[in-house]
Coordinates of C-alpha atoms in Angstrom, one line a residue:
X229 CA 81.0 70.1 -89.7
X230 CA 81.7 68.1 -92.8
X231 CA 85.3 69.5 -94.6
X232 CA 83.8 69.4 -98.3
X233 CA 80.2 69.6 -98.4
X234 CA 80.0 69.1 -102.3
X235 CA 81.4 66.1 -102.5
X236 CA 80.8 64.4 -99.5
X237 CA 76.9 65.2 -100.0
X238 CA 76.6 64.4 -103.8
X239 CA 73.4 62.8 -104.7
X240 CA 74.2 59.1 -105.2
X241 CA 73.2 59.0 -109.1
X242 CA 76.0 62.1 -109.1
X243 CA 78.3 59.9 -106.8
X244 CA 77.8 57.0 -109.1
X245 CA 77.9 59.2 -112.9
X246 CA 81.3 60.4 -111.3
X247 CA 82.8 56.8 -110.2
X248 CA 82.2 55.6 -113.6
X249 CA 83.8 58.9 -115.3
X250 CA 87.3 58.3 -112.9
X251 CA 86.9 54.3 -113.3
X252 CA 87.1 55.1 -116.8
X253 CA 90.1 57.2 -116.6
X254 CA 91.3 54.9 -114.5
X255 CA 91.7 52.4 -117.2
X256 CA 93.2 54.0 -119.8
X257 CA 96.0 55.0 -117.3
X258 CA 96.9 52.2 -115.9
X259 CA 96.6 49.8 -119.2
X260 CA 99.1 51.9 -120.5
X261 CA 101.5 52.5 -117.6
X262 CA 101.5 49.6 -115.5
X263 CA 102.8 46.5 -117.1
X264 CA 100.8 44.1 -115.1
X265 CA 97.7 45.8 -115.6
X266 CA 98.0 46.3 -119.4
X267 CA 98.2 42.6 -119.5
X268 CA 95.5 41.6 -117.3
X269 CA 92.8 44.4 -119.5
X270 CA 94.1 43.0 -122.2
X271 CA 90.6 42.7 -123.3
X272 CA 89.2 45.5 -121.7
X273 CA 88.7 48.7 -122.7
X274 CA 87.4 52.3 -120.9
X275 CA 84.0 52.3 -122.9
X276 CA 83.3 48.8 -122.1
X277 CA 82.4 50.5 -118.6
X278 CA 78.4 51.5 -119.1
X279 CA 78.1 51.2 -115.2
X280 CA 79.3 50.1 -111.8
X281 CA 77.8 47.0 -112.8
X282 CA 80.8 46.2 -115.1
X283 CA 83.2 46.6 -112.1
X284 CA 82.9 42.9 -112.1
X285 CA 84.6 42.5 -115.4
X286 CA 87.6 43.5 -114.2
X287 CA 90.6 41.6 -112.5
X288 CA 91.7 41.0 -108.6
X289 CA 94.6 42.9 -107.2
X290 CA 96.2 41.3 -104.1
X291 CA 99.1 42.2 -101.8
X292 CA 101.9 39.3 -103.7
X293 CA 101.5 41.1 -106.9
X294 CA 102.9 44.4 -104.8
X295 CA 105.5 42.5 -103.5
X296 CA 106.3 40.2 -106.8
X297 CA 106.8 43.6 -108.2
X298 CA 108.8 45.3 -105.6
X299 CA 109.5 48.0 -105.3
X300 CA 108.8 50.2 -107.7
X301 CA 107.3 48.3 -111.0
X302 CA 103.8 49.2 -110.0
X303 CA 104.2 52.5 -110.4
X304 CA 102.3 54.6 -112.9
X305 CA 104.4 57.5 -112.9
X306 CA 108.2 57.8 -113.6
X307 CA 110.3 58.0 -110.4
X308 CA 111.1 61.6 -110.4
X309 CA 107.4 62.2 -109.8
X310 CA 107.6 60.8 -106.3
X311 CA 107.6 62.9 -103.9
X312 CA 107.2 60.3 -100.8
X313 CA 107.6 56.6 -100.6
X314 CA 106.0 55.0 -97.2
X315 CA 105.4 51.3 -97.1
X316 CA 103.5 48.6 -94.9
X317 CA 104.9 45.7 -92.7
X318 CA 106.8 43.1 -93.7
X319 CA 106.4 40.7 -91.6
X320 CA 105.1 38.0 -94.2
X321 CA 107.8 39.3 -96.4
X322 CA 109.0 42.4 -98.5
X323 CA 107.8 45.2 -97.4
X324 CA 104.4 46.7 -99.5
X325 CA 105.9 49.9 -100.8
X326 CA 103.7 52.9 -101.7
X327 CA 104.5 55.8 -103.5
X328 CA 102.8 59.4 -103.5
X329 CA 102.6 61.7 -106.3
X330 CA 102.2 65.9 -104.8
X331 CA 98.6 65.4 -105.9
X332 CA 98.7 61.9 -104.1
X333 CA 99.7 64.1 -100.7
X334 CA 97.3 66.5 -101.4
X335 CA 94.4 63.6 -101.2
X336 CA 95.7 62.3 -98.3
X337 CA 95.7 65.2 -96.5
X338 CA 91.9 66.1 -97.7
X339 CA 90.9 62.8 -96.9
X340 CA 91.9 62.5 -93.4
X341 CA 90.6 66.1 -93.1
X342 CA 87.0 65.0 -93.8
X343 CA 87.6 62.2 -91.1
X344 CA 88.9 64.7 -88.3
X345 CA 85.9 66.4 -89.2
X346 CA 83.5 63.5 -89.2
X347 CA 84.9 62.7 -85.7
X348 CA 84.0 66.0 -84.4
X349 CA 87.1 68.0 -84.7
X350 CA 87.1 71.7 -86.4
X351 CA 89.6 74.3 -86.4
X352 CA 91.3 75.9 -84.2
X353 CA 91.1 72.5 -81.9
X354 CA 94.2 71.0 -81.0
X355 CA 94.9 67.2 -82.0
X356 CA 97.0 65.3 -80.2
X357 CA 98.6 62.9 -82.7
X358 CA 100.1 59.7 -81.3
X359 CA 100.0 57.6 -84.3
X360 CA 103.5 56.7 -85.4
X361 CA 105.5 58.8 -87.8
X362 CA 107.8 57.1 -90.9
X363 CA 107.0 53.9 -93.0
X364 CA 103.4 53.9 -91.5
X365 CA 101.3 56.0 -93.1
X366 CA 99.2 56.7 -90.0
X367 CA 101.1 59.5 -88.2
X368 CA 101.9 61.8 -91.1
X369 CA 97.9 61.0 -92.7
X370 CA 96.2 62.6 -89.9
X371 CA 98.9 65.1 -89.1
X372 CA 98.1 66.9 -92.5
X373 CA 94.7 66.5 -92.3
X374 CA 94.4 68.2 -89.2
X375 CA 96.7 70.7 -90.5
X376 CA 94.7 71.4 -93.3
X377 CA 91.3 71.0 -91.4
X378 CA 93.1 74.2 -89.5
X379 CA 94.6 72.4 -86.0
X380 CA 96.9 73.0 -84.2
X381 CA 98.9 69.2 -84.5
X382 CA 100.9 67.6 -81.4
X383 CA 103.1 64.9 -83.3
X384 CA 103.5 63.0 -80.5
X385 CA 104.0 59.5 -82.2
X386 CA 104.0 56.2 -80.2
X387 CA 105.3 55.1 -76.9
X388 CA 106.9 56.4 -73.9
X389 CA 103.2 56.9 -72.0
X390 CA 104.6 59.3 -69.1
X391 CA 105.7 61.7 -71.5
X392 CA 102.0 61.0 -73.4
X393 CA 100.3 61.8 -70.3
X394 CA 102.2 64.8 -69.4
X395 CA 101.2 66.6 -72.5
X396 CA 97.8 65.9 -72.7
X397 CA 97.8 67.2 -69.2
X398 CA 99.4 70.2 -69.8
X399 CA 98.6 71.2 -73.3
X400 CA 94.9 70.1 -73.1
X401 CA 94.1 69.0 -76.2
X402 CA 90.5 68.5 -77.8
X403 CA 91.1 65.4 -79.5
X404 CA 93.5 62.4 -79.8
X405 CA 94.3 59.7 -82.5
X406 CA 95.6 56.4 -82.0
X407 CA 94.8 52.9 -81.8
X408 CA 92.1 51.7 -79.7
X409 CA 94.8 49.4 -77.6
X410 CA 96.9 52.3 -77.2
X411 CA 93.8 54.4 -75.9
X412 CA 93.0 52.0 -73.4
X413 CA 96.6 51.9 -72.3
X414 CA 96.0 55.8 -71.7
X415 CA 92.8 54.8 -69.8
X416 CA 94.4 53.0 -68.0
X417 CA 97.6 54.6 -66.5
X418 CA 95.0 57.8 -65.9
X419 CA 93.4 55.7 -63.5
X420 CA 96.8 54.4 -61.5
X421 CA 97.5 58.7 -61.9
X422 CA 94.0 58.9 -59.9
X423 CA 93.1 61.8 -62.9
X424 CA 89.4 61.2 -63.1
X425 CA 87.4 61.3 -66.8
X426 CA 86.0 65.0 -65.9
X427 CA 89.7 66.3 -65.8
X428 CA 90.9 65.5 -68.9
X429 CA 90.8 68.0 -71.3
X430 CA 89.8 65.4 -74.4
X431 CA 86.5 65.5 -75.7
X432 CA 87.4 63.3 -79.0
X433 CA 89.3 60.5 -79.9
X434 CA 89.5 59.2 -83.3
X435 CA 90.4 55.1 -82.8
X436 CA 92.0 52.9 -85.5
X437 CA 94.5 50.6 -87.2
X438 CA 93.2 47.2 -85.8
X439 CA 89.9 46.0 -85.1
X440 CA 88.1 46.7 -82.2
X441 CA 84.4 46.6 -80.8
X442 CA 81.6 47.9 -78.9
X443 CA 82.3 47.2 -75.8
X444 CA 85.9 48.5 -75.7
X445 CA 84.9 51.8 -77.2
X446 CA 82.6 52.0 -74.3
X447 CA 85.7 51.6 -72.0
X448 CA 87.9 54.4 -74.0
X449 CA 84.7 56.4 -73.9
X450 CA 84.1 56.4 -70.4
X451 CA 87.8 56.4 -69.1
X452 CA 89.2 59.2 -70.8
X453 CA 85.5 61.1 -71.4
X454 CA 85.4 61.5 -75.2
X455 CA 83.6 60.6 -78.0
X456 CA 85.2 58.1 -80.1
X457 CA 85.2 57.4 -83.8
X458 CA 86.8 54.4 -86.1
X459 CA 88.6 55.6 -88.6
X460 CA 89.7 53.0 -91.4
X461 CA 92.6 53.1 -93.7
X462 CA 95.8 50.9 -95.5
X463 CA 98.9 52.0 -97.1
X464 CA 97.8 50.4 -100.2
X465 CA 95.3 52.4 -100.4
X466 CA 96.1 55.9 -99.5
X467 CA 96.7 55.5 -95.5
X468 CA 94.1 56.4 -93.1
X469 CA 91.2 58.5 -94.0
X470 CA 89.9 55.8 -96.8
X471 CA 86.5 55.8 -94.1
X472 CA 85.9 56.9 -90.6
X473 CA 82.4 57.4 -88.7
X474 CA 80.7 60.4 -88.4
X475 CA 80.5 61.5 -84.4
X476 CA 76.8 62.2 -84.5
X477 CA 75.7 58.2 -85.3
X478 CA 78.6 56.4 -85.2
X479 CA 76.9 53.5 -87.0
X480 CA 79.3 52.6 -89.7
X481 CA 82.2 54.7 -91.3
X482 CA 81.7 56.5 -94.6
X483 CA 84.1 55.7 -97.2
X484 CA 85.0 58.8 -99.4
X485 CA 84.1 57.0 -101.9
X486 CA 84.5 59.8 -104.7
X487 CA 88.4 58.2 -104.7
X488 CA 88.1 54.8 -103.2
X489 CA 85.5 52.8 -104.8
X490 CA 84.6 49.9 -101.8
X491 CA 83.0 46.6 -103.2
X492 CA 82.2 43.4 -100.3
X493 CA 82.9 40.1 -102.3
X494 CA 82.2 36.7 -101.3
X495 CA 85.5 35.0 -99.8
X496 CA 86.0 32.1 -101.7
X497 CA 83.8 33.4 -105.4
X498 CA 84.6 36.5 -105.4
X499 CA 81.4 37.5 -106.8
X500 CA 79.6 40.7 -105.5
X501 CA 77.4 40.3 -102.6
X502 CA 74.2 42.1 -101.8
X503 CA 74.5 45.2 -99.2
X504 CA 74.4 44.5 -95.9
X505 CA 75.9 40.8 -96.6
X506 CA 79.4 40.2 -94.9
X507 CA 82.5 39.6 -97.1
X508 CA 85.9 40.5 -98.1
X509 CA 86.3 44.5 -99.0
X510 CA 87.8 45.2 -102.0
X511 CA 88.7 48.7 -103.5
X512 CA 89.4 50.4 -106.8
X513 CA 91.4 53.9 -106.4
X514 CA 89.8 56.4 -108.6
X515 CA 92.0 59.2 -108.2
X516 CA 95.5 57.9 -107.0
X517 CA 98.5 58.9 -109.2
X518 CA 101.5 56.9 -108.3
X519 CA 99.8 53.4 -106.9
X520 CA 96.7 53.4 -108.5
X521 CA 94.8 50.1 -108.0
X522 CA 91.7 48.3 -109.3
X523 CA 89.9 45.7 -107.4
X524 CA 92.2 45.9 -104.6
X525 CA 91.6 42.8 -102.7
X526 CA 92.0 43.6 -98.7
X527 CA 91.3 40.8 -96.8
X528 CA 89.2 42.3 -94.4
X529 CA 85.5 40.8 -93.3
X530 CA 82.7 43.7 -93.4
X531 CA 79.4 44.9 -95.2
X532 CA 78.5 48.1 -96.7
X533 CA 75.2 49.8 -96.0
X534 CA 73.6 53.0 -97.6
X535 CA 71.0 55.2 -96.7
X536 CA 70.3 58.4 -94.8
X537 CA 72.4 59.8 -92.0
X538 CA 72.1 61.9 -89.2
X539 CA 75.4 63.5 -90.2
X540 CA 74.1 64.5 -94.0
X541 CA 76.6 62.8 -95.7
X542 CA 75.2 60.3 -98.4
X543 CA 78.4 58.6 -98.7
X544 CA 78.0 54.7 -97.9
X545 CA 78.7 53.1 -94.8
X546 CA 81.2 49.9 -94.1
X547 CA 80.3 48.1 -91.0
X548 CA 82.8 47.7 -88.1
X549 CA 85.8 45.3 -89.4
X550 CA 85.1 42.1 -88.4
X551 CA 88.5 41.0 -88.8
X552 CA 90.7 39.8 -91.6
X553 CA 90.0 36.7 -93.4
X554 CA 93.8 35.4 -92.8
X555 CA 93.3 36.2 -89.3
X556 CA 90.3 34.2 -88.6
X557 CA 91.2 31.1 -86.5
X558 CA 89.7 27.8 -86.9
X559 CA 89.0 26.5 -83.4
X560 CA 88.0 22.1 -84.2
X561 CA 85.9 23.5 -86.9
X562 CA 84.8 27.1 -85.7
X563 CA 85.7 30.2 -87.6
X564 CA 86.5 32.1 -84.5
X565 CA 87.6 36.1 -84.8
X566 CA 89.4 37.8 -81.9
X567 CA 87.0 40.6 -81.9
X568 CA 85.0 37.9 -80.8
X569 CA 86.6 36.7 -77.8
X570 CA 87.4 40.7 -77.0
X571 CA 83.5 41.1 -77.1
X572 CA 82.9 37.8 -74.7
X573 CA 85.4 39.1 -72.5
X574 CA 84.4 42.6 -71.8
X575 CA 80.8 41.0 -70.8
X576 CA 82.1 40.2 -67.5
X577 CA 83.6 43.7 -65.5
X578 CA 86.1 41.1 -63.2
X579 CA 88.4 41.4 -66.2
X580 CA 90.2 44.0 -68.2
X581 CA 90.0 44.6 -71.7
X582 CA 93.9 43.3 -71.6
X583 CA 93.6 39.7 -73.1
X584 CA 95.9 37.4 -75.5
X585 CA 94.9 34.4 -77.5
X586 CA 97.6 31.6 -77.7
X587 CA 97.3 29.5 -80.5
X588 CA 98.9 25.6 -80.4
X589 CA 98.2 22.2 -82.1
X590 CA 97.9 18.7 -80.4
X591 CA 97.8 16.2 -82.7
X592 CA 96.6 17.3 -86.0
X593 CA 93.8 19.9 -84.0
X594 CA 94.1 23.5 -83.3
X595 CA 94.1 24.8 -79.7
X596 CA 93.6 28.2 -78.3
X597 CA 93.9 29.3 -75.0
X598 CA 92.9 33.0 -73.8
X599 CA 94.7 34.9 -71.3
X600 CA 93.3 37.6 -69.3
X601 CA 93.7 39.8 -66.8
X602 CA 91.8 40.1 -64.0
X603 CA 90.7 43.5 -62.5
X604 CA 92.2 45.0 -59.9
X605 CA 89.0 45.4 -58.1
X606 CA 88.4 41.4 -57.9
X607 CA 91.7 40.8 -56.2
X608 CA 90.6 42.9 -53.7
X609 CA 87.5 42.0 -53.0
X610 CA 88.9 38.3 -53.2
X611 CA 91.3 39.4 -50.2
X612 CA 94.4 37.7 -52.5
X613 CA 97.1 38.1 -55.0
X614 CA 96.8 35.1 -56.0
X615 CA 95.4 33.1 -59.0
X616 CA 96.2 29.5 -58.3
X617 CA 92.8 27.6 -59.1
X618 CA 92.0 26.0 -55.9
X619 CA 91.1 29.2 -55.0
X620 CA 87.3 28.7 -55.6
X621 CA 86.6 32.4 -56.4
X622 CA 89.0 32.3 -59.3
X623 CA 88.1 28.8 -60.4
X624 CA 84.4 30.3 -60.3
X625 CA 85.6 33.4 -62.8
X626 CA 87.6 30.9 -64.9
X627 CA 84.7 28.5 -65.3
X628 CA 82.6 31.7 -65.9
X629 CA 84.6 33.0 -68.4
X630 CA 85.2 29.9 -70.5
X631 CA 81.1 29.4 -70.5
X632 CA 80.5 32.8 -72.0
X633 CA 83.2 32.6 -74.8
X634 CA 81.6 29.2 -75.2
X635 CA 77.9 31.1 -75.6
X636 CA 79.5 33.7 -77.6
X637 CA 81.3 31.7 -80.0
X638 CA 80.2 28.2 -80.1
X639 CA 83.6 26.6 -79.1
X640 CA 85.5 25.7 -76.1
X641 CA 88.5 27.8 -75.0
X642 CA 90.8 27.2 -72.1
X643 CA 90.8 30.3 -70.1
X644 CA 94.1 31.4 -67.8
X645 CA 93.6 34.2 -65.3
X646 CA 96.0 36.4 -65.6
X647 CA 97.1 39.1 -62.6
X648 CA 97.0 42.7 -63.8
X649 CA 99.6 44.3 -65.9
X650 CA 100.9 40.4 -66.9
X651 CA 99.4 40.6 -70.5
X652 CA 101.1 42.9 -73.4
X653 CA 100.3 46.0 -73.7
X654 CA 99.8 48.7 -76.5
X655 CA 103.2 51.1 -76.4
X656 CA 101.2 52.7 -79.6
X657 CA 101.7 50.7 -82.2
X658 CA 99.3 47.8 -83.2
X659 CA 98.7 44.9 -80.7
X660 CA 98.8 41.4 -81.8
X661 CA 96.2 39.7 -80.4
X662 CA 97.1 36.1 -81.2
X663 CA 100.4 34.6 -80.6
X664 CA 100.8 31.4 -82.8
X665 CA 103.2 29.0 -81.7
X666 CA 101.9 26.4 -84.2
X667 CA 104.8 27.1 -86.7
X668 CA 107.3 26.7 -83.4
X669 CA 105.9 23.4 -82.7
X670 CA 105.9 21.8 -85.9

């Protein structure tokens, strides 16, 4: 089903007439509400906007200048008109803080709506909702979407994976949302429960947070026997529901954008780049009240594609996130994404999805060295619990291993076999990948 049919199918010369319209808007607001803003437009005015063309005229916004103007001072409506402040990590520093308007609410529950939707949900289904709840944005977004698509919502949150598994077992939902790592920790302890794809109730699962790939949605697909669907948000922006794939290509995610105008940039320019061509996303917010932002500079590595879809929507694609540009690692001179390793990795069906990259420096170089877990499986059919090396079976994998990532990627990484249930695990929140100890070195 699609949630709003009239917006979500609008013609694109419509889609574009109304962009410029709200970009418009957008300007006058925020010139003469948000100090930073009304200095950088300085020279800018609404009507200087004849077409999307012109979106190039106007300035950047990165994450420092929310957090040089922490917490409140990019606000464009007094205080009294919040009526919910969530905010991002800070793990890099203050915390990016986000405030909603009651319209601002309303939008993000119609927004994540049209994703549930997308992703094959309708109502009278039952979500079962194990994004987390406060700061992050993820666990209230999609609980009132679904409410306002008309589910029934489980606000189950994050961790404690017994409890998880119980309820999906006994309440039998139709769908689930999490992140991909946390889905294929579900996967995972169904098959140590011996509960087989065909018994669980789940027919959808609607997957995001942090990037993941083909491969691995084959293994959430097949081990819990759903459909799944990326869905694509940040706080900054409105939370999730900013894009999500529709269930019937799952070829891209549409961006709704009739509020969140995308653009893909060249990394180190920042000029505009051609569809289809790979660069940093940026948005503009075209209807967001309290945090409206223009040129919102994400950091994340995709393309955007238009064109017909199966589904009927004739909003444009973005293509899976390829990562983010500050977490690409350069491996003696290779850009080198974990998605990329992930991919490598799930090649070869001796290992598990479950894989960590450690990052270290000899010398003045950069060294990274992937551990992963072996399956189950090949332990057995090795006749050992063991992993020492001499072992030639596991030196065999090892050399296997570090041959494909070298294919795959075009750089050599030290590979360590890990035994299963060694590497961290999703408890629902999102997994780091990479562990750096570069800073603890130096």
């Amino acid at each position: 089903m699609i949630f709003e049919p009239e917006l979500e199918t609008l013609p694109t010369e419509r889609l574009h007439a109304l962009q410029v319209e709200r970009l418009r808007a957008l300007i006058a607001r925020v010139k003469e509400r948000v100090p930073i803003y009304g200095d950088r437009l300085a020279d800018v005015e609404p009507g200087d906007i004849a077409s999307l063309d012109d979106l190039r005229r106007l300035p950047f916004t990165r994450k420092d200048d929310l957090r040089d103007t922490y917490p409140f001072r990019m606000f464009a409506v007094p205080r009294e008109e919040i009526v919910r402040i969530h905010a991002s990590s800070g793990t890099t520093g203050k915390l990016t803080v986000v405030g909603y308007t009651a319209a601002d609410v309303d939008l993000l529950a119609r927004v994540n709506a049209r994703s549930l939707a997308m992703a094959g949900a309708g109502p009278g289904m039952m979500l079962h909702n194990a994004y987390g709840y406060g700061l992050f944005t993820g666990g209230l977004g999609l609980h009132y979407g679904g409410e306002r698509l008309g589910m029934a919502v489980v606000p189950v949150s994050v961790g404690m994976t017994e409890r998880q598994l119980m309820l999906i077992t006994d309440f039998r939902p139709d769908m689930i949302a999490c992140t991909p790592s946390y889905a294929l920790t579900l996967v995972q302890s169904f098959q140590e429960g011996s509960v087989a794809p065909a018994e669980i109730s789940l027919s959808y699962a609607l997957l995001g947070g942090e990037p993941w790939t083909e491969a691995m949605r084959g293994e959430i697909d097949a081990g819990l026997g759903v459909r799944s669907s990326n869905i694509f948000g940040l706080s900054e922006v409105i939370g999730p529901g900013v894009s999500c794939e529709c269930v019937e290509e799952r070829a891209g995610a549409h961006v709704n954008e009739d509020h969140f105008l995308p653009e893909v940039v060249d990394p180190e320019t920042g000029e505009p780049l051609a569809e289809g061509e790979e660069g940093v996303l940026v948005f503009t917010t075209l209807t967001k009240e309290a945090l409206p932002l223009i040129r919102y500079w994400t950091g994340d590595i995709t393309s955007l594609r238009s064109g017909p879809c199966a589904c009927g929507r004739t909003l444009v694609r973005m293509g899976r996130i390829k990562g983010r540009a500050d977490d690409m690692l350069i491996i003696r001179g290779v850009n080198v994404y974990p998605t990329q390793v992930e991919a490598a990795l799930l090649q070869l069906p001796e290992l598990t999805p479950n894989y960590r990259i450690v990052v270290s420096r000899s010398g003045t170089l950069d060294e990274a060295e992937v551990e992963v877990e072996v399956s189950e499986e090949f332990l057995r059919e090795a006749g050992t619990d063991s992993l020492a090396d001499e072992l030639d079976h596991v030196g065999e994998l090892r050399a296997r291993t570090e041959g494909r990532l070298r294919e795959s990627i075009g750089c050599s990484l030290t590979v360590r076999l890990e035994a299963p249930g060694t590497v961290p695990r999703s408890e629902g929140g999102k997994l780091q990948r990479v562990l750096d100890r570069r800073e603890l070195e130096s």
